GROMACS .gro file of C-alpha atoms in nm:
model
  219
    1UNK     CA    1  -2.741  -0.373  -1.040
    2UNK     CA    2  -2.357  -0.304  -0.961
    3UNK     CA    3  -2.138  -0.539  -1.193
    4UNK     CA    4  -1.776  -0.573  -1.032
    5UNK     CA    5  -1.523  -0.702  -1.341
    6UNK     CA    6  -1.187  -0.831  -1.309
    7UNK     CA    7  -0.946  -0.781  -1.584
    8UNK     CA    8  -0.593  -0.752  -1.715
    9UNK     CA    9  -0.475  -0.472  -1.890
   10UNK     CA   10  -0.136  -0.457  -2.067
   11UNK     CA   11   0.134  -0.212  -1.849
   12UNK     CA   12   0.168  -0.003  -2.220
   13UNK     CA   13  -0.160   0.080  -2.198
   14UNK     CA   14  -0.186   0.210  -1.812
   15UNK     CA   15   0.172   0.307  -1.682
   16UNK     CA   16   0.522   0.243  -1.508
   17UNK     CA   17   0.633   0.047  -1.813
   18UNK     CA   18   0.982   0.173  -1.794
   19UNK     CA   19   0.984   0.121  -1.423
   20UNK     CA   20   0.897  -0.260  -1.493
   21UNK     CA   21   1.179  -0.356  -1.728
   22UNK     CA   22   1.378  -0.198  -1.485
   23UNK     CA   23   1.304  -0.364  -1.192
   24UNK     CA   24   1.055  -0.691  -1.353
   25UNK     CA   25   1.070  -0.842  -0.980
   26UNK     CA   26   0.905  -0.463  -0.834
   27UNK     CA   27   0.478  -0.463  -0.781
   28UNK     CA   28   0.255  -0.233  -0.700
   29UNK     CA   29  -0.062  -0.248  -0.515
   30UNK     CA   30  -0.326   0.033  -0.541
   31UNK     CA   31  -0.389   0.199  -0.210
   32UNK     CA   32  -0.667   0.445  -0.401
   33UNK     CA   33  -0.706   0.577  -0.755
   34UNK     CA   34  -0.878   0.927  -0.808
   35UNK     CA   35  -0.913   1.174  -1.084
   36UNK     CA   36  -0.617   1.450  -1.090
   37UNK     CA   37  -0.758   1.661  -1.389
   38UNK     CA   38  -0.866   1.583  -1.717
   39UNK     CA   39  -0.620   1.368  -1.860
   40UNK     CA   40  -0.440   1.227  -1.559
   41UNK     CA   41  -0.512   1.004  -1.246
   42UNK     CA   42  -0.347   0.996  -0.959
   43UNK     CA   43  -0.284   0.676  -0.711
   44UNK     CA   44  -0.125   0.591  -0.416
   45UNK     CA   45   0.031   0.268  -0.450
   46UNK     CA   46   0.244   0.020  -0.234
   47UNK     CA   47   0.577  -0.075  -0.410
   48UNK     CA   48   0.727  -0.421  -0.316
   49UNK     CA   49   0.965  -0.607  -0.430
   50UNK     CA   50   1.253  -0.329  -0.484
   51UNK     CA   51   1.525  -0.146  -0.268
   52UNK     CA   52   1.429   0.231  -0.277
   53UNK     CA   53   1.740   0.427  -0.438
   54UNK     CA   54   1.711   0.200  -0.768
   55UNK     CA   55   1.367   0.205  -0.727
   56UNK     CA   56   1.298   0.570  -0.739
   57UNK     CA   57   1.604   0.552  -0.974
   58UNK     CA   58   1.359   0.390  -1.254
   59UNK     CA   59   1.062   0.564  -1.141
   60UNK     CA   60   1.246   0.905  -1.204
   61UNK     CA   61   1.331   0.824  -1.576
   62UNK     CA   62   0.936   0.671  -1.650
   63UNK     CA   63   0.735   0.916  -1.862
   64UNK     CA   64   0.424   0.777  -1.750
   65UNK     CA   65   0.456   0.946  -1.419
   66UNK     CA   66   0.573   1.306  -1.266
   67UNK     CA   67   0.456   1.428  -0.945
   68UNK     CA   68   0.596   1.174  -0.750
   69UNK     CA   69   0.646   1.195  -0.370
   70UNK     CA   70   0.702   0.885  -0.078
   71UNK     CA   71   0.424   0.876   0.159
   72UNK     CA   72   0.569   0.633   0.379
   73UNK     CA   73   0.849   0.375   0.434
   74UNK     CA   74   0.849   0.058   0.604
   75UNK     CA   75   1.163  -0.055   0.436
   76UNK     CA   76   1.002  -0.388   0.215
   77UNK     CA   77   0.677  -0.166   0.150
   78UNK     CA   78   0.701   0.168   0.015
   79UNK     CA   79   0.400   0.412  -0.021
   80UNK     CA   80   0.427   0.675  -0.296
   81UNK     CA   81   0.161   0.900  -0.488
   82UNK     CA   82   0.200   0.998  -0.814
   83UNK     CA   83   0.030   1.170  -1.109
   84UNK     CA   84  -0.046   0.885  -1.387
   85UNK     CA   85  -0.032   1.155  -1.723
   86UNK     CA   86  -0.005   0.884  -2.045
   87UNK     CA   87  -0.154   0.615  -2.195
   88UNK     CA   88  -0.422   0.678  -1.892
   89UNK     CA   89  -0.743   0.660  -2.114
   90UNK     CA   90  -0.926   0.394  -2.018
   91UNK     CA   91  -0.871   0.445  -1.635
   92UNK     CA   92  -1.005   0.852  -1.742
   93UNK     CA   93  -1.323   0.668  -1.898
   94UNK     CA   94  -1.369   0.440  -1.638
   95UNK     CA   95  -1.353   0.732  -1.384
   96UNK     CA   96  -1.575   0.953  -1.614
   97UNK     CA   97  -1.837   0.817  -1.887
   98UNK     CA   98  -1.826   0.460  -1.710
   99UNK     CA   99  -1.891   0.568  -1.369
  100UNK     CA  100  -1.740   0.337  -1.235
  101UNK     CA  101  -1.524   0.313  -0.892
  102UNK     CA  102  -1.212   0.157  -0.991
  103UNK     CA  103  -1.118  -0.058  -0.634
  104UNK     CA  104  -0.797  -0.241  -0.726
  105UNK     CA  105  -0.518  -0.204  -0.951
  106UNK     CA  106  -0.187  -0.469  -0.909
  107UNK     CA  107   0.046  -0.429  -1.149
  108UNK     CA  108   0.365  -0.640  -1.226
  109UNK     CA  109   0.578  -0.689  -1.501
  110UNK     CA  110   0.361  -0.774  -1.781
  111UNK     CA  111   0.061  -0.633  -1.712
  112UNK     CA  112  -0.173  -0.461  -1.493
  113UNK     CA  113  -0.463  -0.628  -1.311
  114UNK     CA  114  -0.775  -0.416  -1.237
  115UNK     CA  115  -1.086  -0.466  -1.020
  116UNK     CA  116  -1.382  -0.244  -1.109
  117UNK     CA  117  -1.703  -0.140  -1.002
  118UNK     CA  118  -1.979  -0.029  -1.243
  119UNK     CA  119  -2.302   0.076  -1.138
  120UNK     CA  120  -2.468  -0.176  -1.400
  121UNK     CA  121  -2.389  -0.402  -1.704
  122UNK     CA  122  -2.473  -0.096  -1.946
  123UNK     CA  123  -2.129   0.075  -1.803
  124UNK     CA  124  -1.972  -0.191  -1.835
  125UNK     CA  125  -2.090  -0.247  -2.215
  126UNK     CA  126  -1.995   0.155  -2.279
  127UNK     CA  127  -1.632   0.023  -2.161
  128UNK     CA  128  -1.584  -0.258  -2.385
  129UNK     CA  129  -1.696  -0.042  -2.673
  130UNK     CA  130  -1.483   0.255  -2.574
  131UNK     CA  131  -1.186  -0.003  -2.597
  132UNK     CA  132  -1.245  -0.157  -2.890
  133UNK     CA  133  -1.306   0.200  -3.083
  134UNK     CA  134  -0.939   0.332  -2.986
  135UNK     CA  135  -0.754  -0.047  -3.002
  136UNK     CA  136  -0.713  -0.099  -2.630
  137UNK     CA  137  -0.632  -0.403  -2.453
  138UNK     CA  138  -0.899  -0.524  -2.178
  139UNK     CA  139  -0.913  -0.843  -2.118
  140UNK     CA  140  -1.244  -0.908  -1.848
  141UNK     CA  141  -1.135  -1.240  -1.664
  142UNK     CA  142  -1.499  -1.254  -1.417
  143UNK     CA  143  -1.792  -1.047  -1.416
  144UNK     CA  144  -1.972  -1.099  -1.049
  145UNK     CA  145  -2.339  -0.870  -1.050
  146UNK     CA  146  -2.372  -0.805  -0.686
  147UNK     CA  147  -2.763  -0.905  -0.546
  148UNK     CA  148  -2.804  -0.602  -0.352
  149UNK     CA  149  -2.649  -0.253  -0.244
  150UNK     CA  150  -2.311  -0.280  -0.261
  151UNK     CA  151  -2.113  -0.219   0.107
  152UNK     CA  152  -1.750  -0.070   0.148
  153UNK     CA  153  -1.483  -0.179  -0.147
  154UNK     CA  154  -1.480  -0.551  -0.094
  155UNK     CA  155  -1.767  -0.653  -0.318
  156UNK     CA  156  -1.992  -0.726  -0.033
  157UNK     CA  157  -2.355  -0.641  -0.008
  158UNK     CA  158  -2.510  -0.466   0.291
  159UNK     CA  159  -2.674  -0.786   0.372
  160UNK     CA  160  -2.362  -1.011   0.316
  161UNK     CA  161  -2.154  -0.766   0.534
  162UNK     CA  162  -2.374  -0.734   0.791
  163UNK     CA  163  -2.423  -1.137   0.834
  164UNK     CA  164  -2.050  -1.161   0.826
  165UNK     CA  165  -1.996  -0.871   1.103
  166UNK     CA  166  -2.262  -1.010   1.325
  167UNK     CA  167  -2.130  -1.360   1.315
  168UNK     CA  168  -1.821  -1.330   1.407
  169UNK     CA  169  -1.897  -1.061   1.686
  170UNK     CA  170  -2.124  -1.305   1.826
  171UNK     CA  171  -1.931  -1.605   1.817
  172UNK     CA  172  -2.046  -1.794   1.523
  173UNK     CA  173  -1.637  -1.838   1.385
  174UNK     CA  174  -1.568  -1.947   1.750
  175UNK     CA  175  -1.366  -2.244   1.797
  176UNK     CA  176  -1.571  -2.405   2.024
  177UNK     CA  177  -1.858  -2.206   1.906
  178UNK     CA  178  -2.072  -1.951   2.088
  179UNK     CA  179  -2.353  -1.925   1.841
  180UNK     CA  180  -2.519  -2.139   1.582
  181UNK     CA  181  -2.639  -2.091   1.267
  182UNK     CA  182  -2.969  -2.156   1.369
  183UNK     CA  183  -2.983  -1.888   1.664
  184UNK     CA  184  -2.804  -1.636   1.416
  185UNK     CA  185  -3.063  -1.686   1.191
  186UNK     CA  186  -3.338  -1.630   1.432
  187UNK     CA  187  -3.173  -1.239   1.488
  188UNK     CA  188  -3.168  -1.205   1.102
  189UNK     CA  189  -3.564  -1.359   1.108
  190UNK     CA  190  -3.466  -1.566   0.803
  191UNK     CA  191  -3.405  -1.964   0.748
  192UNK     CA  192  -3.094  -2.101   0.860
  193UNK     CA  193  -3.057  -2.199   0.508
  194UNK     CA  194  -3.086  -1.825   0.361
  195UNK     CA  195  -2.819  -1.718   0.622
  196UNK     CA  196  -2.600  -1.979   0.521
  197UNK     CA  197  -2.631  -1.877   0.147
  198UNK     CA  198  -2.573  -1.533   0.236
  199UNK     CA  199  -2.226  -1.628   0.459
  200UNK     CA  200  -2.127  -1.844   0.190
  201UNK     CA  201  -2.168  -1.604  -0.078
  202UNK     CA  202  -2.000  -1.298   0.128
  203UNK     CA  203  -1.720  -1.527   0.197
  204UNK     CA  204  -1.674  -1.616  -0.157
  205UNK     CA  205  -1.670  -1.213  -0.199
  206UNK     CA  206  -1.396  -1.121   0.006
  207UNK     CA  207  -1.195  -1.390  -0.110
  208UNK     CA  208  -1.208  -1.348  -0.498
  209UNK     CA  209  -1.193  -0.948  -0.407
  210UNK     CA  210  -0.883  -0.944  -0.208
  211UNK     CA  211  -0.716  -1.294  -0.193
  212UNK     CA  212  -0.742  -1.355  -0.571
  213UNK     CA  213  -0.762  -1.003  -0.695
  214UNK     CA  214  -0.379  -0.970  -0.761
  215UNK     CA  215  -0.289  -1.325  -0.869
  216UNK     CA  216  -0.282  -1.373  -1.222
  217UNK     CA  217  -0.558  -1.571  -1.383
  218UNK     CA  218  -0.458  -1.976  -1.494
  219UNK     CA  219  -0.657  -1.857  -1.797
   0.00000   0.00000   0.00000
């Protein structure tokens, strides 16, 4: 079944290390991360955090990155993409022999904090070994196998996003509220108790996947 892992990676190993001691106050959020040939990536990522002429003052010396263009400008939040070309390995492995849908990256200075999809444990295993043959740096912080399909890029299951959808459209979040648990349940024809489960769970999801995806781990 699909594993989702959260980890840390250090920012030598992925990129914008130079842009980082630079600016050590500057993050960036990953909008999307796709293949750009065979030895580079290329994201789109937010930028926070920084002015944009010293900004794009660091980003122009970094190695780690060419290509680079601003996408949009909302004067705290910046939108670039850029071509990732060194020290991208394990994001090229994760992409390719993993198979895996990388669906966060939030990196800040000291390291980089990933969330990844792999279709099953297996991937996940060829991962671990791939970094420990060429002395890479992943450090998994929570490994969540999803029970079911997986659903859109917040770690949800069809049935967890669908339970979620339905009850709020229908009034179960209402304050005062339009639908119980009990008449939700009877749409879903399960137990009250299974459609709690499955609400409690989703919830849980989205939380850990977008709330706590970026925060550093107390570990």
């Amino acid at each position: 079944m699909a594993t989702i892992v959260i980890g840390s990676v250090p920012t030598e190993e992925l990129a914008l290390t130079h842009t980082f001691a630079e600016l050590p106050d500057v993050t960036f959020e990953s909008e999307r991360i796709i293949l750009s040939g065979d030895d580079a990536v290329m994201p789109l990522l937010w930028a926070r955090n920084a002015d944009r002429e010293p900004l794009e003052a660091a980003i122009e010396g970094d190695p780690t990155v060419n290509n680079v263009t601003l996408l949009a400008d909302f004067g705290d939040e910046l939108l670039y993409r850029m071509d990732w070309v060194d020290r991208v390995q394990l994001l090229l492995h994760m992409l390719t022999n993993s198979e895996a849908t990388i669906l966060d990256a939030h990196g800040r200075h000291g390291g980089w904090r990933v969330r990844v999809m792999f279709p099953d444990r297996s991937h996940l295993s060829e991962t671990h070994e791939f970094c420990k043959a060429h002395g890479m740096e992943f450090t998994i912080e929570s490994i969540r196998e999803m029970d079911g399909q997986p659903s859109g890029r917040f770690g949800l299951t069809e049935d967890q996003y669908l339970a979620l959808i339905t009850a709020v459209e229908e009034g179960y979040y209402d304050v005062p509220q339009q639908q119980t648990l009990e008449e939700l349940a009877e749409e879903f024809e399960i137990s009250h108790q299974a459609l709690s489960e499955r609400l409690r769970r989703g919830t849980e999801s989205l939380v850990e996947d977008t709330l706590l995806v970026g925060t550093p781990s107390d570990g």
